[in-house]
PDB file of C-alpha atoms in Angstrom:
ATOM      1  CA  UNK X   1       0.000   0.000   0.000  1.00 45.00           C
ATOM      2  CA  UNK X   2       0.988   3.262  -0.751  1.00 54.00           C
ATOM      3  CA  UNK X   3       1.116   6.463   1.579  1.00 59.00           C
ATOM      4  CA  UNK X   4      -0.313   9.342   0.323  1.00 73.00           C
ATOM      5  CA  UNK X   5      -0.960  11.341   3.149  1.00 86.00           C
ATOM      6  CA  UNK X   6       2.305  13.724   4.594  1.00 91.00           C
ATOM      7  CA  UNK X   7       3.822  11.788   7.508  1.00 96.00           C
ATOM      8  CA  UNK X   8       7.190  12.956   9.179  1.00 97.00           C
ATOM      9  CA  UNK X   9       8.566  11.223  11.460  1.00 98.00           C
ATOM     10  CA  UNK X  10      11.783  11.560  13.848  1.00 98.00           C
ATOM     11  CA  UNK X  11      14.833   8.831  14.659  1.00 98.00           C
ATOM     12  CA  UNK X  12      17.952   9.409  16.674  1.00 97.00           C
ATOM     13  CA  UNK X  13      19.987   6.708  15.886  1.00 96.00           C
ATOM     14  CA  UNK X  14      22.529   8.429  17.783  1.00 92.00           C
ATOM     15  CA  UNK X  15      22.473  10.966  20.145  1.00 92.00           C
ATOM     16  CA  UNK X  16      23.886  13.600  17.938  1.00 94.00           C
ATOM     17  CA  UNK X  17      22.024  13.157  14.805  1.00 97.00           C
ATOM     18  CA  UNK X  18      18.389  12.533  13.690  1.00 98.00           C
ATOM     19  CA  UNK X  19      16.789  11.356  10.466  1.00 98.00           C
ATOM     20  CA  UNK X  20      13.736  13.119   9.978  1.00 98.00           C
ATOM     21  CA  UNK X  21      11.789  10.630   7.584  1.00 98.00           C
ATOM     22  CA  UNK X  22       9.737  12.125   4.685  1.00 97.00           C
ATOM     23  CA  UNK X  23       7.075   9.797   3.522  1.00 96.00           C
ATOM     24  CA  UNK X  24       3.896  10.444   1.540  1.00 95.00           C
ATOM     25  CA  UNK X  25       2.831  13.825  -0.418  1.00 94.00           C
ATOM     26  CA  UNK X  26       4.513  16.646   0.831  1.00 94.00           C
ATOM     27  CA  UNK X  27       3.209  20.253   0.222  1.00 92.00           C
ATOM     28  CA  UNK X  28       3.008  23.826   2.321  1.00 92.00           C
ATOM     29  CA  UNK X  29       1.080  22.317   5.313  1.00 90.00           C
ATOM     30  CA  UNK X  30       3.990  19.934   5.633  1.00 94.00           C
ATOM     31  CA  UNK X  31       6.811  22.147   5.083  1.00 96.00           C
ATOM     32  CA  UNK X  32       6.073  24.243   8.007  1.00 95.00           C
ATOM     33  CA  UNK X  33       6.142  21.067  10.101  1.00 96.00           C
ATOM     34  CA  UNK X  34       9.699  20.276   8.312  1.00 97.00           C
ATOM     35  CA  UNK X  35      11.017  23.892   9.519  1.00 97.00           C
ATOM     36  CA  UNK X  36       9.582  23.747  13.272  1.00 97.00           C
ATOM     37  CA  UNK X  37      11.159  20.483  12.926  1.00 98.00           C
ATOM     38  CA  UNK X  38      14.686  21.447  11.698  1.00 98.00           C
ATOM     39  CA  UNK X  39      14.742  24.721  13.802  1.00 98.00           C
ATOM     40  CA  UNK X  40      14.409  22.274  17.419  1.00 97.00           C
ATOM     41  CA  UNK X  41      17.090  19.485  16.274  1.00 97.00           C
ATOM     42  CA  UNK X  42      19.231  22.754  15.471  1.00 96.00           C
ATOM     43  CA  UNK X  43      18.510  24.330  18.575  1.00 96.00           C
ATOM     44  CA  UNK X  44      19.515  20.808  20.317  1.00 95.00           C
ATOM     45  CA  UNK X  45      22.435  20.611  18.213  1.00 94.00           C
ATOM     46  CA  UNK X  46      21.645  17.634  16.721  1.00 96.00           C
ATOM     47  CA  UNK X  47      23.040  17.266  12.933  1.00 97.00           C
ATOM     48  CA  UNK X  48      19.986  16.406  10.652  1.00 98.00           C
ATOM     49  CA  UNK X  49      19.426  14.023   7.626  1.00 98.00           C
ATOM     50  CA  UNK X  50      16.576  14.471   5.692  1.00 98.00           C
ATOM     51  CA  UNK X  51      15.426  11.542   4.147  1.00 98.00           C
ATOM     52  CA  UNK X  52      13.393  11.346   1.497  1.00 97.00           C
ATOM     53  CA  UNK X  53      13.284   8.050   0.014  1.00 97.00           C
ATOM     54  CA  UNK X  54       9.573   7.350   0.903  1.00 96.00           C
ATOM     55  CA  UNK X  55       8.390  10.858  -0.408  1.00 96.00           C
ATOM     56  CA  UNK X  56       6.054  10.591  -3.672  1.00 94.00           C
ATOM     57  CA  UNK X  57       4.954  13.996  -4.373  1.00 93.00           C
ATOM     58  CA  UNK X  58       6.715  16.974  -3.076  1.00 93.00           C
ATOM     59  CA  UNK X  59       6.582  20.688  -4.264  1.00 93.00           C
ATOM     60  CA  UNK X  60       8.692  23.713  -3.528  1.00 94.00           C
ATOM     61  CA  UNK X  61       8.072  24.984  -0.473  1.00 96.00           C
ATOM     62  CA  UNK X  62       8.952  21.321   0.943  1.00 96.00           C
ATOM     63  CA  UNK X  63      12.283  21.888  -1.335  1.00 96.00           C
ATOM     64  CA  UNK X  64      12.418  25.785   0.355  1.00 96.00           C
ATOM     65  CA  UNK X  65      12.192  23.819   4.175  1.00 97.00           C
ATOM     66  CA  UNK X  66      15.139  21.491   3.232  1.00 97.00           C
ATOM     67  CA  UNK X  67      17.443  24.791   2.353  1.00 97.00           C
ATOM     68  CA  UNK X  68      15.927  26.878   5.221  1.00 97.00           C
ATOM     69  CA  UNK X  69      17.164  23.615   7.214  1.00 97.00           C
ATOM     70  CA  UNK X  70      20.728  23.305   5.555  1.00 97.00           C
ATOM     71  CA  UNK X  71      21.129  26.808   6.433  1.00 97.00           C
ATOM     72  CA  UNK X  72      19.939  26.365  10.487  1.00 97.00           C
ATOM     73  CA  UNK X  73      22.070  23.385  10.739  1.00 97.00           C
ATOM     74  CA  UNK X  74      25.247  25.188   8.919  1.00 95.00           C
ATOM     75  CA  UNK X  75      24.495  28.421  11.645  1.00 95.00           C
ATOM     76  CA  UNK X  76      24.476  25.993  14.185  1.00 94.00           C
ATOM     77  CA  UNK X  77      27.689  24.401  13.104  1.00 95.00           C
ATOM     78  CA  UNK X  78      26.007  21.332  12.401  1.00 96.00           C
ATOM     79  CA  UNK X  79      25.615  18.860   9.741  1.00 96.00           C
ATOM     80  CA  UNK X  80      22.972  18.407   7.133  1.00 97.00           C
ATOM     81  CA  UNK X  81      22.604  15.905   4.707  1.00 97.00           C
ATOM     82  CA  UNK X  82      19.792  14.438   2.606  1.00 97.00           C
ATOM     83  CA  UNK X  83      19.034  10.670   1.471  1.00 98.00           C
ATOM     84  CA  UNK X  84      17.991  10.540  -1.927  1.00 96.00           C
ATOM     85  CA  UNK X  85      18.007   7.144  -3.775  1.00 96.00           C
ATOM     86  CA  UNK X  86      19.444   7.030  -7.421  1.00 95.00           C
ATOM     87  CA  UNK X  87      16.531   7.990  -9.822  1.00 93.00           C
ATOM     88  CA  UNK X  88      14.232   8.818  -7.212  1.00 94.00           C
ATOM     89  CA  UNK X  89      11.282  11.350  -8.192  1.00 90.00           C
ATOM     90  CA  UNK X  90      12.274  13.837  -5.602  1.00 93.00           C
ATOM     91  CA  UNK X  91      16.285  13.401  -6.653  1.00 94.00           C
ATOM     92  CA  UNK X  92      15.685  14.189  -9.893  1.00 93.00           C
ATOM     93  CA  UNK X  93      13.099  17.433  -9.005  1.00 92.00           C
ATOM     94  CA  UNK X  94      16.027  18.542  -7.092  1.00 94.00           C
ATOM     95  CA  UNK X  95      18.373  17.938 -10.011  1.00 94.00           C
ATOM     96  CA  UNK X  96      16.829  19.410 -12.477  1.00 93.00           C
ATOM     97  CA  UNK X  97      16.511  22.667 -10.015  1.00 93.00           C
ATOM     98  CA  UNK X  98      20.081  22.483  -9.237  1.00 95.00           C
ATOM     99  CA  UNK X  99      19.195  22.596  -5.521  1.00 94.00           C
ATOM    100  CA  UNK X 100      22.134  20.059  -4.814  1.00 93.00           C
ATOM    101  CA  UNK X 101      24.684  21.985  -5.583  1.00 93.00           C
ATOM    102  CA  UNK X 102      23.514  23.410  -1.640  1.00 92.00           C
ATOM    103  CA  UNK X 103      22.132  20.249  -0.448  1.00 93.00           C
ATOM    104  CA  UNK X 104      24.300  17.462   0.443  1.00 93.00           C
ATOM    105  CA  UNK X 105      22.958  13.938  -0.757  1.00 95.00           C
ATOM    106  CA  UNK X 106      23.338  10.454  -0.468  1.00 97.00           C
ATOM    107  CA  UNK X 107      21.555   7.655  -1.555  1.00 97.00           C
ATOM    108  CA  UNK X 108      21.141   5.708   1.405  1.00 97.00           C
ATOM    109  CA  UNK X 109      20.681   6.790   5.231  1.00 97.00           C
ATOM    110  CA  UNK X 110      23.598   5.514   6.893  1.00 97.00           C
ATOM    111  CA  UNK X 111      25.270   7.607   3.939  1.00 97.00           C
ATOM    112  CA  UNK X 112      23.756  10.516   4.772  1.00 97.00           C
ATOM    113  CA  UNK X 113      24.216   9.938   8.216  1.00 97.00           C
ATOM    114  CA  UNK X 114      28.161   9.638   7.847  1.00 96.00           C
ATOM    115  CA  UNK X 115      27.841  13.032   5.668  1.00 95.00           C
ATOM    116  CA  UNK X 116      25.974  14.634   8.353  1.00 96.00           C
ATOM    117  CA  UNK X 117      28.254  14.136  10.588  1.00 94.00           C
ATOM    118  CA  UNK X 118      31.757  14.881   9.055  1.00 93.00           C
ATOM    119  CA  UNK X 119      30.166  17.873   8.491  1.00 88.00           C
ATOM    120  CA  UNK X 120      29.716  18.727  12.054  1.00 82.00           C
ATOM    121  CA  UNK X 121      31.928  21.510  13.218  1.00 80.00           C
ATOM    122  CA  UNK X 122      30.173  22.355  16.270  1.00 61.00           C
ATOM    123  CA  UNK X 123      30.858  20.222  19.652  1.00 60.00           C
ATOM    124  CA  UNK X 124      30.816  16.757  19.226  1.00 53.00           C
ATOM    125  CA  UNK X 125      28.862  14.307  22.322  1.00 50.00           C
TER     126      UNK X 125
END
């Protein structure tokens, strides 16, 4: 079955890092949830991945939240990274508008999560 409906959801595999899980159709109602979301882990300073592997629609002001949370976790000296599988819709949306050339990505979570993190400059726990 598929998922439709937005759903984000939170992991801290480690204490320093969390993968904030994309899954569904993502539009403006979800993308302020996405920023809330990325301005706490930042305020934590937690390093963030973004994945987006389960995502099946998503539209530009989801693609504005990712950036808005690249740049909280980069203030924050923290890392952000985002898991995009190979020929995944959303990796080739943000392809196409050259929006990783900003946003790290990897194409699988522990990936991302090892990209996150070496780009950590903040203090480590």
């Amino acid at each position: 079955m598929s998922v439709t409906t937005a759903q984000i959801s939170v992991v801290r595999p480690e204490p320093s890092v969390a993968v904030v899980a994309f899954a569904g159709e993502h539009d403006l109602t979800s993308a302020k949830d996405a920023t809330r979301i990325f301005e706490e882990l930042t305020s934590e300073g937690t390093s963030i991945v973004a994945d987006l592997s389960q995502v099946s629609f998503l539209d530009t002001t989801i693609i504005h939240a990712l950036v808005v949370g690249r740049n909280l976790a980069e203030s924050a000296e923290d890392g952000f990274a985002t898991c995009l599988p190979e020929g995944h819709v959303a990796r080739r949306m943000l392809e196409l508008m050259r929006v990783l050339e900003v946003l790290p990505a990897a194409t699988s979570v522990d990936a991302a999560i090892a990209s996150a993190l070496s780009a950590r400059k903040g203090p480590r726990s």
